[in-house]
Structures are given as structure tokens and as C-alpha cells.
GROMACS .gro file of C-alpha atoms in nm:
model
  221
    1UNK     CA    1  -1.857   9.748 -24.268
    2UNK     CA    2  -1.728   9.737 -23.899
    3UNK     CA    3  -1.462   9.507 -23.830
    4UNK     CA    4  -1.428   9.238 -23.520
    5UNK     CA    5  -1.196   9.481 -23.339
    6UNK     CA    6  -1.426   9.802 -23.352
    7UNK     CA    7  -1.729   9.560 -23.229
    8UNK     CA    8  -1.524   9.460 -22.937
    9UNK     CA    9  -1.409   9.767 -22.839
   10UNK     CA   10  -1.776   9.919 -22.888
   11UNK     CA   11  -1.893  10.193 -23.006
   12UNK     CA   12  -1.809  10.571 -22.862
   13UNK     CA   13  -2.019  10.665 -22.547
   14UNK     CA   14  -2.072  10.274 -22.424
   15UNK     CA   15  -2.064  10.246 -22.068
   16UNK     CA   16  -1.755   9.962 -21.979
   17UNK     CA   17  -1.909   9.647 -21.861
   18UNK     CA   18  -1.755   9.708 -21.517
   19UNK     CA   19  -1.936  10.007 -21.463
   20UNK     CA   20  -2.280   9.849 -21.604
   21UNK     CA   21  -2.192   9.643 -21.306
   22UNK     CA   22  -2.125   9.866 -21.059
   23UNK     CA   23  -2.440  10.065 -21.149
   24UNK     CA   24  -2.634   9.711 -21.091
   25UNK     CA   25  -2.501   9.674 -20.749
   26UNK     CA   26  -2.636   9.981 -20.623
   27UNK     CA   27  -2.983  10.051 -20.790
   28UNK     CA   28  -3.163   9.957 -20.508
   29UNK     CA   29  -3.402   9.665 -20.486
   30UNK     CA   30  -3.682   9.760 -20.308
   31UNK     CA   31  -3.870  10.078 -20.085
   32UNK     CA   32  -3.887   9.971 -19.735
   33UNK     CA   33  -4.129  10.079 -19.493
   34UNK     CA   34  -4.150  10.503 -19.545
   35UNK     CA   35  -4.358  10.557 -19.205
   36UNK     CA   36  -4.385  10.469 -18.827
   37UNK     CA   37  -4.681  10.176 -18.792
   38UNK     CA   38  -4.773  10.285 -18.479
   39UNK     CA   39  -4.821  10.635 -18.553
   40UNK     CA   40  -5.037  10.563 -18.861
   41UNK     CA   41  -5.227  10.338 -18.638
   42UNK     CA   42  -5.325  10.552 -18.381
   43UNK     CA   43  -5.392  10.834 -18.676
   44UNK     CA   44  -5.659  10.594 -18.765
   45UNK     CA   45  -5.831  10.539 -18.446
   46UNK     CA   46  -5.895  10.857 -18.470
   47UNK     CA   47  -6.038  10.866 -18.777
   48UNK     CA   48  -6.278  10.601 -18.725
   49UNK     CA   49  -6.380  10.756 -18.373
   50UNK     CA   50  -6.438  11.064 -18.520
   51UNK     CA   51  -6.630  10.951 -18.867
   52UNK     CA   52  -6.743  10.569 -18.757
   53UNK     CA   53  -6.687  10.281 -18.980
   54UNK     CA   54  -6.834  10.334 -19.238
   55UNK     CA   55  -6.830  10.755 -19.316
   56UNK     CA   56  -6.464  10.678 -19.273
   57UNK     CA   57  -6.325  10.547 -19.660
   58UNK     CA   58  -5.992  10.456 -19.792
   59UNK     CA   59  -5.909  10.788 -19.907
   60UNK     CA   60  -5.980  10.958 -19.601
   61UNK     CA   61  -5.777  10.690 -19.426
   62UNK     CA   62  -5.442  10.704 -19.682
   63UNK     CA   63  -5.483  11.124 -19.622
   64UNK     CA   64  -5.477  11.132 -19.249
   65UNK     CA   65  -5.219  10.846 -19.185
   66UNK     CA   66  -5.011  11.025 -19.427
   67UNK     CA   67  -4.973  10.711 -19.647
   68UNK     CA   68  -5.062  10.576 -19.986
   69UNK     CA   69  -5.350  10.253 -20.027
   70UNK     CA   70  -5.060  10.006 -20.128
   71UNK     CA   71  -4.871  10.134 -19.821
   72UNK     CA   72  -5.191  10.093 -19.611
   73UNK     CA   73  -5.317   9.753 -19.755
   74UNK     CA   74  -4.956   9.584 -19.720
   75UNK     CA   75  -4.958   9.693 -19.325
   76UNK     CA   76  -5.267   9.638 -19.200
   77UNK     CA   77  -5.482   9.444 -19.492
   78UNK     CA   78  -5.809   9.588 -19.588
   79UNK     CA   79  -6.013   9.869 -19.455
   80UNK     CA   80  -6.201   9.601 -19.199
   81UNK     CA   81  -5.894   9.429 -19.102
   82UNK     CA   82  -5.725   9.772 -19.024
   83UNK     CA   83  -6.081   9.850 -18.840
   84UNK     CA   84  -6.048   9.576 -18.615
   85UNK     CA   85  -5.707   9.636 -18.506
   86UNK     CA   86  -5.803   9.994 -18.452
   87UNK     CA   87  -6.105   9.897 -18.191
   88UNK     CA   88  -5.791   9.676 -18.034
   89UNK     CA   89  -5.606   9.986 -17.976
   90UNK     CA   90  -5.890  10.193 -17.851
   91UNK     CA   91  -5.997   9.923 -17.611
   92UNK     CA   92  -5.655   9.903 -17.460
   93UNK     CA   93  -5.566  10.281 -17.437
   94UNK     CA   94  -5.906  10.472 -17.390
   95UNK     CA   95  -6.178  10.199 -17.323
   96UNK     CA   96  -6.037   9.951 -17.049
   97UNK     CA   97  -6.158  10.245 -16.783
   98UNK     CA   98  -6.464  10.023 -16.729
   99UNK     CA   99  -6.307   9.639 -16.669
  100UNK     CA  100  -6.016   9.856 -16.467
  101UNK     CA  101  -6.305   9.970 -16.176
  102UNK     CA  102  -6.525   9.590 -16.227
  103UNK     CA  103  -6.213   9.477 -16.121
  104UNK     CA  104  -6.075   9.699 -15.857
  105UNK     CA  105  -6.341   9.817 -15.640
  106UNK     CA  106  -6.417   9.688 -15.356
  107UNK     CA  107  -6.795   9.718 -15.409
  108UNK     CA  108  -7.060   9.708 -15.658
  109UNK     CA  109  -7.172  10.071 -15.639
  110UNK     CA  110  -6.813  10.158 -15.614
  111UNK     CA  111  -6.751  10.035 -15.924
  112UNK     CA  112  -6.978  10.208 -16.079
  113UNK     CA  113  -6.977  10.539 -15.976
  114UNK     CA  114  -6.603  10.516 -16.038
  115UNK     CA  115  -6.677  10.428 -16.426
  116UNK     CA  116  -6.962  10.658 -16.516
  117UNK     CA  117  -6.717  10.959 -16.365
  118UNK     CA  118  -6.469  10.807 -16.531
  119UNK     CA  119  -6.667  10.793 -16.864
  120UNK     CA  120  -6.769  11.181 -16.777
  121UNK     CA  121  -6.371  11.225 -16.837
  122UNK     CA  122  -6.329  11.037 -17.102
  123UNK     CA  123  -6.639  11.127 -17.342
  124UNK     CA  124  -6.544  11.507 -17.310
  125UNK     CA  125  -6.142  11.519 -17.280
  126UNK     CA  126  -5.974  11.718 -17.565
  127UNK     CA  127  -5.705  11.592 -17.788
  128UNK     CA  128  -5.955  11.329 -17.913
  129UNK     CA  129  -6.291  11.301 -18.059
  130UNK     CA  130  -6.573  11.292 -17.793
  131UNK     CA  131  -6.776  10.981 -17.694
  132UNK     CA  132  -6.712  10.653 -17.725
  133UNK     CA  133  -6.566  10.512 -18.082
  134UNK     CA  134  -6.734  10.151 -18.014
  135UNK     CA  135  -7.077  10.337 -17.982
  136UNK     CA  136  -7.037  10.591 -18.220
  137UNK     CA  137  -6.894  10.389 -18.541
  138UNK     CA  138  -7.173  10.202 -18.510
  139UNK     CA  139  -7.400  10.453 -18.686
  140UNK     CA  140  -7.531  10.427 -18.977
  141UNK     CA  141  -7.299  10.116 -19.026
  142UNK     CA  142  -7.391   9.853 -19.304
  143UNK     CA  143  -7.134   9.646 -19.320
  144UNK     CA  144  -7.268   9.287 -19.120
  145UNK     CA  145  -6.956   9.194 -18.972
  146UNK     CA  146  -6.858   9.522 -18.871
  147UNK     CA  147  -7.196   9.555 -18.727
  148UNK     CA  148  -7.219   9.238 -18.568
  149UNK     CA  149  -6.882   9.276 -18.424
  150UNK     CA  150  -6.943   9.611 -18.244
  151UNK     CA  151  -7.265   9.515 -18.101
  152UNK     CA  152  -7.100   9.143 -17.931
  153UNK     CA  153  -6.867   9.412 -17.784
  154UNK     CA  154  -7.147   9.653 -17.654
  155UNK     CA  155  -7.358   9.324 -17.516
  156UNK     CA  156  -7.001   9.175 -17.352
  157UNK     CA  157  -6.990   9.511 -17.156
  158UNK     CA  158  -7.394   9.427 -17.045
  159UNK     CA  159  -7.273   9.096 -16.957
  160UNK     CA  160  -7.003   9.218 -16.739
  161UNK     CA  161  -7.172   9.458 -16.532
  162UNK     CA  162  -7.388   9.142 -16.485
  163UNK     CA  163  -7.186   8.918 -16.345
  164UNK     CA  164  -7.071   9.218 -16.118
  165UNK     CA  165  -7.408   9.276 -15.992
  166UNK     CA  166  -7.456   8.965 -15.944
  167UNK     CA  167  -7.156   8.913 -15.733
  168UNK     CA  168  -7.304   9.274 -15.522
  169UNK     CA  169  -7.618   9.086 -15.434
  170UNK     CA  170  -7.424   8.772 -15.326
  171UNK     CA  171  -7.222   8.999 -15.093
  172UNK     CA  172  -7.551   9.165 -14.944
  173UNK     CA  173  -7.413   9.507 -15.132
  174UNK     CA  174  -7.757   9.504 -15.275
  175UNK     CA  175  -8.075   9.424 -15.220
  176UNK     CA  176  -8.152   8.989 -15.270
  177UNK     CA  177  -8.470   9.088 -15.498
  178UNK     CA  178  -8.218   9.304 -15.716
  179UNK     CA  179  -8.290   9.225 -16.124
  180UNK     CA  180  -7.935   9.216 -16.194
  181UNK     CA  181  -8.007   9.192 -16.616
  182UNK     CA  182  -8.220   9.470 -16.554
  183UNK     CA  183  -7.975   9.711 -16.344
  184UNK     CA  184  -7.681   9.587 -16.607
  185UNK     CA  185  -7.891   9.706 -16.889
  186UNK     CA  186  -7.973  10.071 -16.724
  187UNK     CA  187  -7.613  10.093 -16.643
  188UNK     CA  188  -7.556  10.024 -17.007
  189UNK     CA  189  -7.803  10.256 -17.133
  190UNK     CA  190  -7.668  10.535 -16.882
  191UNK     CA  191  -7.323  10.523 -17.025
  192UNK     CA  192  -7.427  10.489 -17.430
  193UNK     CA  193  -7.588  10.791 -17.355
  194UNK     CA  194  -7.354  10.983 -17.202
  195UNK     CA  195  -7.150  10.916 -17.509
  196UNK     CA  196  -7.388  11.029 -17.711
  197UNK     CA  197  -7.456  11.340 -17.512
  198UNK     CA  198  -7.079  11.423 -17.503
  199UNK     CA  199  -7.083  11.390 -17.900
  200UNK     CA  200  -7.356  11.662 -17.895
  201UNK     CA  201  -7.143  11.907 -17.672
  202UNK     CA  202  -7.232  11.834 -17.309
  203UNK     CA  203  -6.924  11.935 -17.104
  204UNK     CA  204  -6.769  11.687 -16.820
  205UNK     CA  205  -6.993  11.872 -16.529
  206UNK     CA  206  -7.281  11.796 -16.704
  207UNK     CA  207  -7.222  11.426 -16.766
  208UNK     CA  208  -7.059  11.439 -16.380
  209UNK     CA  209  -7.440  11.547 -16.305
  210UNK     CA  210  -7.577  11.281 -16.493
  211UNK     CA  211  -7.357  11.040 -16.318
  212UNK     CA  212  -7.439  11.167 -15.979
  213UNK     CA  213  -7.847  11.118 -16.057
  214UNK     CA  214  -7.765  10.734 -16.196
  215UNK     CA  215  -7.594  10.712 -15.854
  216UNK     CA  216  -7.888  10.848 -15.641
  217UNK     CA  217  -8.131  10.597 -15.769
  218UNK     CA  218  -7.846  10.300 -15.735
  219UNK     CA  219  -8.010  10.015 -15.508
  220UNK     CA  220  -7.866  10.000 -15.178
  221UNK     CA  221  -7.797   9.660 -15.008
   0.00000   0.00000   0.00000
């Protein structure tokens, strides 16, 4: 039978209470963040431009952002959430080109010359997948709100270069009789193309080209 002194003293190989307490001090309590947001982030706007929405899945998200799904849902929420911040970012770094020349040429046709050359850049530039990711993760895309989102963005752009033509034939830069839905909608369809054409390998001089024919057949005031 042990006695009340050897229970107190414990038996041989017992850590000291002090040291149990020392050891709970500095067990840590908790991983924090293991990789730069930012970085991730822009990892992932490439993904998506390269792959569109929805070729693009968890898996292949956690691989190229060099992070694991809990790491990825506790940062940016699920794979739709993260999408829509990702369109954010590409909109601000690589897709403003267009609003930049609506805004700051002085006329209509300057404005858009100035974007489909600019778009010629873009589309075919290396260091990033080719075209344009808000065309190009539309494809093939299922998912309603992703779909529905991307195509409000596309017609926004339609509606812009409306309002800008509109504002041309108001200054006599174009002609009064000018169908300004019409024009908007070519100049849409000129630039959706050339993303599509830079996705299939045409080089920056040929969508210059392009952009120099769309030009040629511009209305003149």
C-alpha cells in the first residue's frame, strides 16, 4: 500500500507542477496567418483568367495559391466569394484601360482608338494569360450568379461606350443620324473579339491591324 507521503511526493518520472505550468504557457494557442493575402490573391486571378470560373476548382485554387481549403475558405469565403474579389482585382489592375481613355480623351474617336490599341496590348502581353478574364471565364460557365454577374459587367461596358457616343454626337464629333446603341454594340463586339482572337494566338500587330480597320470605318462628325 502507498502511504500519504509517497502520493504527495509522486511517483518517479512526474513532471513538477511548476514545469506542467511552464510547458502550458508556451504551447502555443493558435497558427496565424502562414501566407501573404495579396500574393495568393493575385495567384488566383490568374487562375481564373487562365481556366474561367468554372474549369477553375478548389483544388486547383489551394495548389496554385500555395495554400490549404481551410486556409483559403477562412480568407476569402467560398470559391464565388473569392471569384468576385478576384474580378475586383482584375478590373482595377488590368481592365480599367477602357474607363481610363472614356474619360480622358478629348474626343469620341479618340477614345476609342486609344482603347482597342490599348486592348491589342493588353490581350497579348506576356506574364499573364491572354484575353480578357471577364470574357473568357464566362465560358462554359453554369453557375447563375456567376453568369449573371459577368454578363451586367460586359453590358455596363456597352452602356458606357453609349453614353460616350452619345456625348460625340452632341459635340458634332459625329454624325447627328449616328445609332449610338448600335456603334456601342460594334465597339463591343470588336473588342470581345479581339480577346478571343488573342486567346487563339493572334500576336499584338495583328489585333493593332484589327484595330486600325474598326478605326477606318469609325463615323466621322
Amino acid at each position: 500500500m502507498v502511504n500519504s507521503q509517497e502520493k504527495t511526493q509522486g511517483e518517479p518520472g512526474d513532471a513538477p507542477p511548476a514545469a506542467l505550468e511552464v510547458r502550458a504557457a508556451v504551447r502555443p494557442r493558435g497558427r496565424p496567418r502562414s501566407f501573404d493575402r495579396e500574393t495568393a490573391l493575385e495567384k488566383a486571378v490568374l487562375a481564373f483568367w487562365e481556366h474561367g470560373y468554372e474549369a477553375t476548382s478548389v483544388s486547383d485554387l489551394t495548389r496554385v495559391m500555395g495554400i490549404g481549403a481551410p486556409s483559403l475558405y477562412a480568407a476569402f469565403g467560398d470559391k464565388r466569394s473569392l471569384f468576385e474579389e478576384v474580378v475586383t482585382v482584375y478590373d482595377d489592375r488590368y481592365g480599367s484601360f477602357g474607363d481610363r481613355a472614356l474619360a480622358e480623351e478629348p474626343t469620341v474617336r479618340a477614345a476609342f482608338e486609344r482603347m482597342l490599341r490599348e486592348a491589342a496590348d493588353l490581350y497579348t502581353a506576356p506574364g499573364h494569360p491572354h484575353g480578357c478574364l471577364v470574357v473568357h471565364a464566362a465560358t462554359n460557365c453554369t453557375t447563375p450568379e456567376v453568369e449573371e454577374s459577368l454578363r451586367a459587367r460586359r453590358n455596363a461596358n456597352i452602356a458606357a461606350f453609349e453614353s460616350r457616343i452619345k456625348a460625340g454626337v452632341a459635340a458634332g464629333e459625329l454624325p447627328a443620324g449616328t445609332d449610338a446603341g448600335a456603334l456601342a454594340r460594334c465597339a463591343g463586339a470588336i473588342i470581345q473579339g479581339m480577346s478571343q482572337q488573342a486567346r487563339d494566338g493572334a500576336s499584338r500587330e495583328e489585333l493593332e491591324a484589327l484595330a486600325d480597320v474598326a478605326m477606318a470605318i469609325w463615323p466621322r462628325g
